[in-house]
Short mmCIF file of C-alpha atoms and ligand atoms in Angstrom, two decimals:
data_model
loop_
_atom_site.label_atom_id
_atom_site.label_comp_id
_atom_site.label_asym_id
_atom_site.label_seq_id
_atom_site.Cartn_x
_atom_site.Cartn_y
_atom_site.Cartn_z
CA MET A 14 32.14 -58.84 -47.66
CA ASP A 15 31.16 -55.73 -48.77
CA SER A 16 33.28 -52.54 -48.96
CA PHE A 17 33.11 -49.79 -46.03
CA SER A 18 31.54 -47.48 -48.59
CA THR A 19 28.90 -49.79 -49.94
CA LEU A 20 28.06 -50.74 -46.31
CA ILE A 21 27.48 -47.28 -45.01
CA ARG A 22 25.47 -46.74 -47.99
CA THR A 23 23.59 -49.72 -47.42
CA ALA A 24 22.93 -49.00 -43.91
CA SER A 25 21.49 -45.44 -44.28
CA HIS A 26 19.30 -46.33 -47.14
CA GLU A 27 16.15 -46.02 -45.79
CA GLN A 28 16.86 -42.92 -43.68
CA HIS A 29 17.89 -41.60 -46.84
CA VAL A 30 14.66 -42.00 -48.30
CA GLU A 31 12.71 -40.77 -45.18
CA ALA A 32 14.88 -37.54 -45.30
CA GLU A 33 14.39 -37.05 -49.30
CA THR A 34 10.49 -37.56 -48.70
CA SER A 35 10.32 -35.41 -45.22
CA THR A 36 7.48 -32.80 -45.35
CA PHE A 37 9.87 -29.96 -45.30
CA MET A 38 12.08 -31.30 -48.30
CA SER A 39 8.96 -32.50 -50.68
CA ASP A 40 7.46 -28.59 -49.77
CA LEU A 41 10.45 -27.20 -50.80
CA LEU A 42 11.16 -29.11 -53.70
CA GLY A 43 7.65 -28.92 -54.47
CA GLY A 44 8.01 -25.29 -54.82
CA ARG A 45 5.27 -24.91 -52.29
CA LEU A 46 7.01 -22.78 -49.57
CA GLY A 47 8.54 -19.10 -49.70
CA VAL A 48 12.16 -18.32 -50.03
CA ASP A 49 11.65 -17.57 -46.36
CA ALA A 50 11.87 -21.31 -45.51
CA TYR A 51 14.98 -21.47 -47.81
CA ALA A 52 16.70 -18.71 -46.00
CA ARG A 53 15.79 -20.18 -42.78
CA TYR A 54 17.15 -23.76 -43.62
CA THR A 55 20.51 -22.13 -45.25
CA GLU A 56 20.96 -20.76 -41.65
CA GLN A 57 20.55 -23.80 -40.22
CA LEU A 58 22.96 -25.08 -42.67
CA TRP A 59 25.59 -22.54 -41.30
CA PHE A 60 25.84 -23.88 -38.01
CA VAL A 61 26.16 -27.56 -38.68
CA TYR A 62 28.88 -26.66 -41.25
CA GLY A 63 30.54 -24.06 -38.93
CA ALA A 64 30.77 -27.63 -36.57
CA LEU A 65 32.04 -29.55 -39.40
CA GLU A 66 34.62 -27.03 -40.33
CA SER A 67 36.09 -25.32 -37.27
CA ASP A 68 37.93 -27.86 -36.32
CA ALA A 69 39.33 -28.99 -39.66
CA ARG A 70 42.93 -27.89 -39.28
CA GLU A 71 43.48 -30.18 -36.26
CA LEU A 72 41.26 -32.80 -37.90
CA ALA A 73 43.57 -32.64 -40.67
CA GLN A 74 46.46 -33.93 -38.59
CA ASP A 75 44.44 -37.28 -37.76
CA PRO A 76 45.67 -40.17 -39.14
CA VAL A 77 41.92 -41.49 -39.65
CA ALA A 78 39.95 -38.69 -40.33
CA GLY A 79 42.63 -36.36 -41.68
CA PRO A 80 42.44 -37.61 -45.35
CA PHE A 81 38.90 -36.53 -45.61
CA ILE A 82 39.60 -32.85 -44.88
CA GLN A 83 40.02 -31.83 -48.62
CA PRO A 84 39.52 -27.86 -48.61
CA GLU A 85 37.46 -28.02 -51.84
CA LEU A 86 34.61 -29.40 -50.06
CA PHE A 87 34.62 -26.33 -46.99
CA ARG A 88 31.37 -24.61 -47.29
CA LEU A 89 31.16 -21.95 -44.95
CA ALA A 90 32.15 -19.27 -47.00
CA ALA A 91 29.82 -20.08 -49.74
CA LEU A 92 27.30 -20.24 -46.70
CA GLU A 93 28.02 -16.93 -45.82
CA ARG A 94 27.88 -15.42 -49.29
CA ASP A 95 24.03 -16.91 -49.53
CA LEU A 96 22.93 -15.90 -46.32
CA THR A 97 24.33 -12.16 -47.25
CA HIS A 98 21.90 -12.58 -50.18
CA LEU A 99 19.49 -13.95 -48.63
CA ARG A 100 19.31 -12.07 -45.43
CA GLY A 101 21.26 -8.81 -46.10
CA PRO A 102 24.96 -7.73 -45.07
CA ASP A 103 23.37 -7.95 -41.48
CA TRP A 104 22.32 -11.76 -41.40
CA ARG A 105 24.32 -12.32 -38.29
CA SER A 106 22.37 -10.26 -35.93
CA THR A 107 19.07 -11.96 -37.01
CA LEU A 108 20.45 -15.16 -37.07
CA THR A 109 18.97 -18.21 -34.65
CA ALA A 110 19.26 -21.84 -34.80
CA LEU A 111 16.82 -23.96 -33.69
CA PRO A 112 17.00 -26.52 -30.89
CA ALA A 113 17.28 -29.45 -33.67
CA THR A 114 20.18 -27.54 -35.10
CA GLN A 115 22.12 -26.94 -32.07
CA ALA A 116 21.83 -30.63 -31.09
CA TYR A 117 22.97 -31.34 -34.51
CA ALA A 118 26.12 -28.98 -34.03
CA ALA A 119 26.70 -29.80 -30.77
CA ARG A 120 26.91 -33.94 -32.00
CA VAL A 121 29.26 -32.64 -34.92
CA ALA A 122 31.37 -30.49 -32.43
CA GLU A 123 31.91 -33.48 -29.75
CA CYS A 124 32.41 -35.96 -32.80
CA ALA A 125 35.30 -33.78 -34.03
CA ARG A 126 37.11 -33.08 -30.91
CA THR A 127 36.97 -36.51 -29.09
CA TRP A 128 36.04 -39.01 -31.87
CA PRO A 129 37.80 -38.20 -35.58
CA ALA A 130 36.07 -41.63 -36.73
CA GLY A 131 32.88 -40.69 -35.71
CA TYR A 132 33.46 -37.34 -37.15
CA ILE A 133 33.62 -39.16 -40.48
CA ALA A 134 30.00 -40.28 -40.00
CA HIS A 135 29.11 -36.97 -40.22
CA HIS A 136 31.06 -35.84 -43.05
CA TYR A 137 30.30 -38.19 -44.95
CA THR A 138 26.30 -37.77 -44.32
CA ARG A 139 26.36 -34.04 -45.28
CA TYR A 140 29.12 -33.67 -48.42
CA LEU A 141 28.28 -36.98 -50.07
CA GLY A 142 24.90 -35.91 -49.76
CA ASP A 143 25.43 -32.22 -51.10
CA LEU A 144 27.46 -33.53 -53.97
CA SER A 145 24.54 -36.03 -54.66
CA GLY A 146 21.02 -34.82 -54.12
CA GLY A 147 22.22 -31.25 -53.46
CA GLN A 148 22.47 -30.34 -57.40
CA ILE A 149 18.59 -31.37 -57.44
CA ILE A 150 17.98 -28.73 -54.64
CA ARG A 151 20.36 -26.10 -56.18
CA GLY A 152 17.85 -26.79 -59.40
CA LYS A 153 14.70 -26.48 -57.73
CA ALA A 154 15.95 -23.47 -55.83
CA GLU A 155 16.94 -21.86 -58.78
CA LYS A 156 13.52 -22.54 -60.32
CA THR A 157 11.51 -21.44 -57.65
CA TRP A 158 12.65 -18.49 -56.40
CA GLY A 159 14.68 -16.96 -59.51
CA PHE A 160 18.39 -17.14 -58.13
CA GLU A 161 20.96 -16.80 -61.00
CA ARG A 162 22.21 -20.18 -62.05
CA LYS A 163 24.99 -21.07 -59.64
CA GLY A 164 25.18 -18.03 -58.27
CA ASP A 165 24.38 -16.27 -54.97
CA GLY A 166 21.86 -18.04 -52.82
CA VAL A 167 22.74 -21.51 -54.16
CA ARG A 168 26.57 -21.39 -53.61
CA PHE A 169 26.32 -23.64 -50.99
CA TYR A 170 25.51 -26.40 -53.82
CA VAL A 171 28.22 -25.34 -56.48
CA PHE A 172 31.84 -26.93 -55.53
CA GLU A 173 33.61 -24.74 -57.64
CA GLU A 174 36.55 -26.49 -57.20
CA ILE A 175 35.34 -30.17 -58.04
CA SER A 176 35.15 -30.23 -61.43
CA ASN A 177 34.18 -33.62 -62.10
CA PRO A 178 31.72 -34.47 -58.81
CA ALA A 179 31.43 -38.44 -59.95
CA ALA A 180 34.89 -38.83 -60.14
CA PHE A 181 35.45 -37.02 -56.53
CA LYS A 182 32.99 -39.34 -54.82
CA ARG A 183 34.59 -42.27 -56.53
CA GLY A 184 37.79 -41.35 -54.50
CA TYR A 185 35.96 -40.51 -51.47
CA ARG A 186 34.35 -44.04 -51.55
CA GLU A 187 38.23 -45.43 -51.46
CA LEU A 188 38.87 -42.95 -48.55
CA LEU A 189 36.29 -44.72 -46.66
CA ASP A 190 37.29 -48.30 -47.98
CA ALA A 191 40.81 -47.64 -46.86
CA LEU A 192 39.93 -46.86 -43.46
CA PRO A 193 42.85 -47.56 -40.90
CA VAL A 194 40.27 -49.12 -38.01
CA ASP A 195 38.65 -52.39 -37.61
CA ASP A 196 35.30 -53.78 -37.92
CA LEU A 197 33.95 -52.79 -34.40
CA GLU A 198 34.91 -49.20 -35.07
CA LYS A 199 33.23 -49.39 -38.71
CA GLN A 200 30.24 -50.76 -37.26
CA ARG A 201 30.05 -47.71 -34.94
CA ILE A 202 30.66 -45.43 -37.60
CA VAL A 203 27.92 -46.75 -39.25
CA THR A 204 25.43 -46.18 -36.03
CA GLU A 205 26.63 -42.93 -36.00
CA CYS A 206 25.86 -42.17 -39.56
CA LYS A 207 22.73 -43.15 -38.56
CA ARG A 208 22.49 -40.85 -35.75
CA ALA A 209 23.47 -38.12 -38.37
CA PHE A 210 20.68 -38.94 -40.68
CA SER A 211 18.37 -38.73 -37.86
CA LEU A 212 19.59 -35.28 -36.94
CA ASN A 213 18.76 -34.06 -40.22
CA THR A 214 15.45 -35.35 -39.80
CA ASP A 215 14.71 -33.80 -36.92
CA LEU A 216 15.81 -30.59 -38.14
CA PHE A 217 13.89 -31.11 -41.18
CA ARG A 218 10.50 -32.02 -38.59
CA ALA A 219 11.35 -28.72 -36.92
CA LEU A 220 11.57 -26.60 -40.15
CA GLY A 221 8.40 -28.10 -41.36
CA GLU A 222 6.74 -27.15 -38.05
CA GLU A 223 8.00 -23.70 -38.46
CA PHE A 224 6.54 -23.38 -42.11
CA PRO A 225 3.62 -25.37 -42.24
CA LEU A 226 1.61 -24.94 -45.28
CA SER A 227 -1.51 -23.02 -44.69
CA ALA A 228 -4.26 -25.68 -45.16
C1 HEM B 16 15.19 -34.10 -51.34
C2 HEM B 16 16.64 -34.37 -50.92
C3 HEM B 16 17.53 -35.33 -51.66
C4 HEM B 16 17.69 -35.99 -52.99
C5 HEM B 16 16.70 -35.55 -54.23
C6 HEM B 16 18.39 -36.87 -52.62
C7 HEM B 16 19.14 -37.44 -53.70
C8 HEM B 16 20.58 -38.00 -54.03
C9 HEM B 16 20.92 -38.85 -55.15
C10 HEM B 16 20.24 -39.03 -56.30
C11 HEM B 16 21.98 -39.89 -54.64
C12 HEM B 16 22.83 -40.85 -55.64
C13 HEM B 16 23.89 -40.20 -56.07
C14 HEM B 16 25.20 -41.15 -56.55
O1 HEM B 16 24.68 -42.17 -56.47
O2 HEM B 16 26.26 -40.84 -56.72
C15 HEM B 16 22.10 -39.34 -53.24
C16 HEM B 16 23.07 -39.72 -52.56
C17 HEM B 16 23.44 -39.27 -51.16
N1 HEM B 16 22.62 -38.63 -50.28
FE1 HEM B 16 20.89 -37.37 -50.89
N2 HEM B 16 19.27 -36.63 -51.45
C18 HEM B 16 18.59 -35.90 -50.50
C19 HEM B 16 18.49 -35.70 -49.40
C20 HEM B 16 19.41 -36.13 -48.87
C21 HEM B 16 19.86 -35.80 -47.24
C22 HEM B 16 19.05 -34.70 -46.55
C23 HEM B 16 21.00 -36.31 -47.07
C24 HEM B 16 21.69 -36.45 -45.51
C25 HEM B 16 22.03 -35.21 -44.77
C26 HEM B 16 21.22 -37.14 -47.92
C27 HEM B 16 22.63 -37.66 -47.92
C28 HEM B 16 23.18 -38.33 -49.26
C29 HEM B 16 24.20 -39.17 -48.97
C30 HEM B 16 25.37 -39.55 -47.88
C31 HEM B 16 24.64 -39.98 -50.10
C32 HEM B 16 25.72 -41.09 -50.95
C33 HEM B 16 25.10 -42.23 -50.70
C34 HEM B 16 26.50 -42.91 -51.32
O3 HEM B 16 26.68 -43.16 -52.55
O4 HEM B 16 27.08 -43.20 -50.35
N3 HEM B 16 20.58 -37.15 -49.00
N4 HEM B 16 21.29 -38.59 -52.71
#
C-alpha cells in the first residue's frame, strides 16, 4: 500500500492542477494583474494564516497535530511585514476578508479547535505548497512588481529558518507517514485536504471576479 504522504499528494493532484491553472493564479503569474490584486491576495492570506497559527500553542501539545507545529513555518509575522510594505502602516484599518476567505478561515479554525487531525490537512495544503510552488510565485512577484529579492512584499514566501526546503519536505512527509491514526481517519484527512484545496479554489475564483482583466 502507498504511504500516506503519497496518498494525500495523489488524491489532491487533480485539484492542485485546478488551483495552479485558475484564472486568478494564471493572470497573477502571467504578470497581467496590478500590484493591487497581489496585495488583496496577501490580505486574504493574513486571515487564513491567522486561523492556522493562532491556536498553534495548544495544538503543539496535541499527540497527532503536535509534531507538525514547527515555528520555522509560521507566516503571520512575514505577512504583516509584507502588508506594511504593500498597504502602508495602517494596513489593518482597510483590511477586509472576502466571504470565501471567511469560509476558509472559519473551517481552519474549526478544525484547529475540534479536530487536530483535520487541521493537519489544512497545514499540509498551505505550508507544503508555500515551500514548493510558493517559490515560483515569489520569483514572478519580484519580477512583475519590482520587489527586492526575498525582501518586503514577498517575505511570506521566504522561509528564513529553513535552509534546505527539499530536506524539510522529506521530514514533513515522514511525519505524515508516521501519523498515529487508523486508516479511516487517514481517509478523513484526505477528504479534508480536498476540501482545503476547494477552499483555495473558491478564494481564487472570488479574487478573479474582483480583478477581472479588462477585455
Ligand atoms: C501557480 C501556483 C502553483 C504552482 C506553480 C505550484 C507548484 C508546485 C510544485 C512544482 C510542487 C512540487 C514540489 C515538490 O515535489 O517538491 C508543488 C507542490 C505542492 N503544492 Fe503547489 N503550486 C501552486 C499552487 C498551489 C496551491 C494554490 C496550493 C494549495 C493551496 C498548492 C499546494 C501544494 C502542495 C500541498 C504541494 C505538496 C505536494 C506533495 O508533495 O505532497 N500549490 N506545487
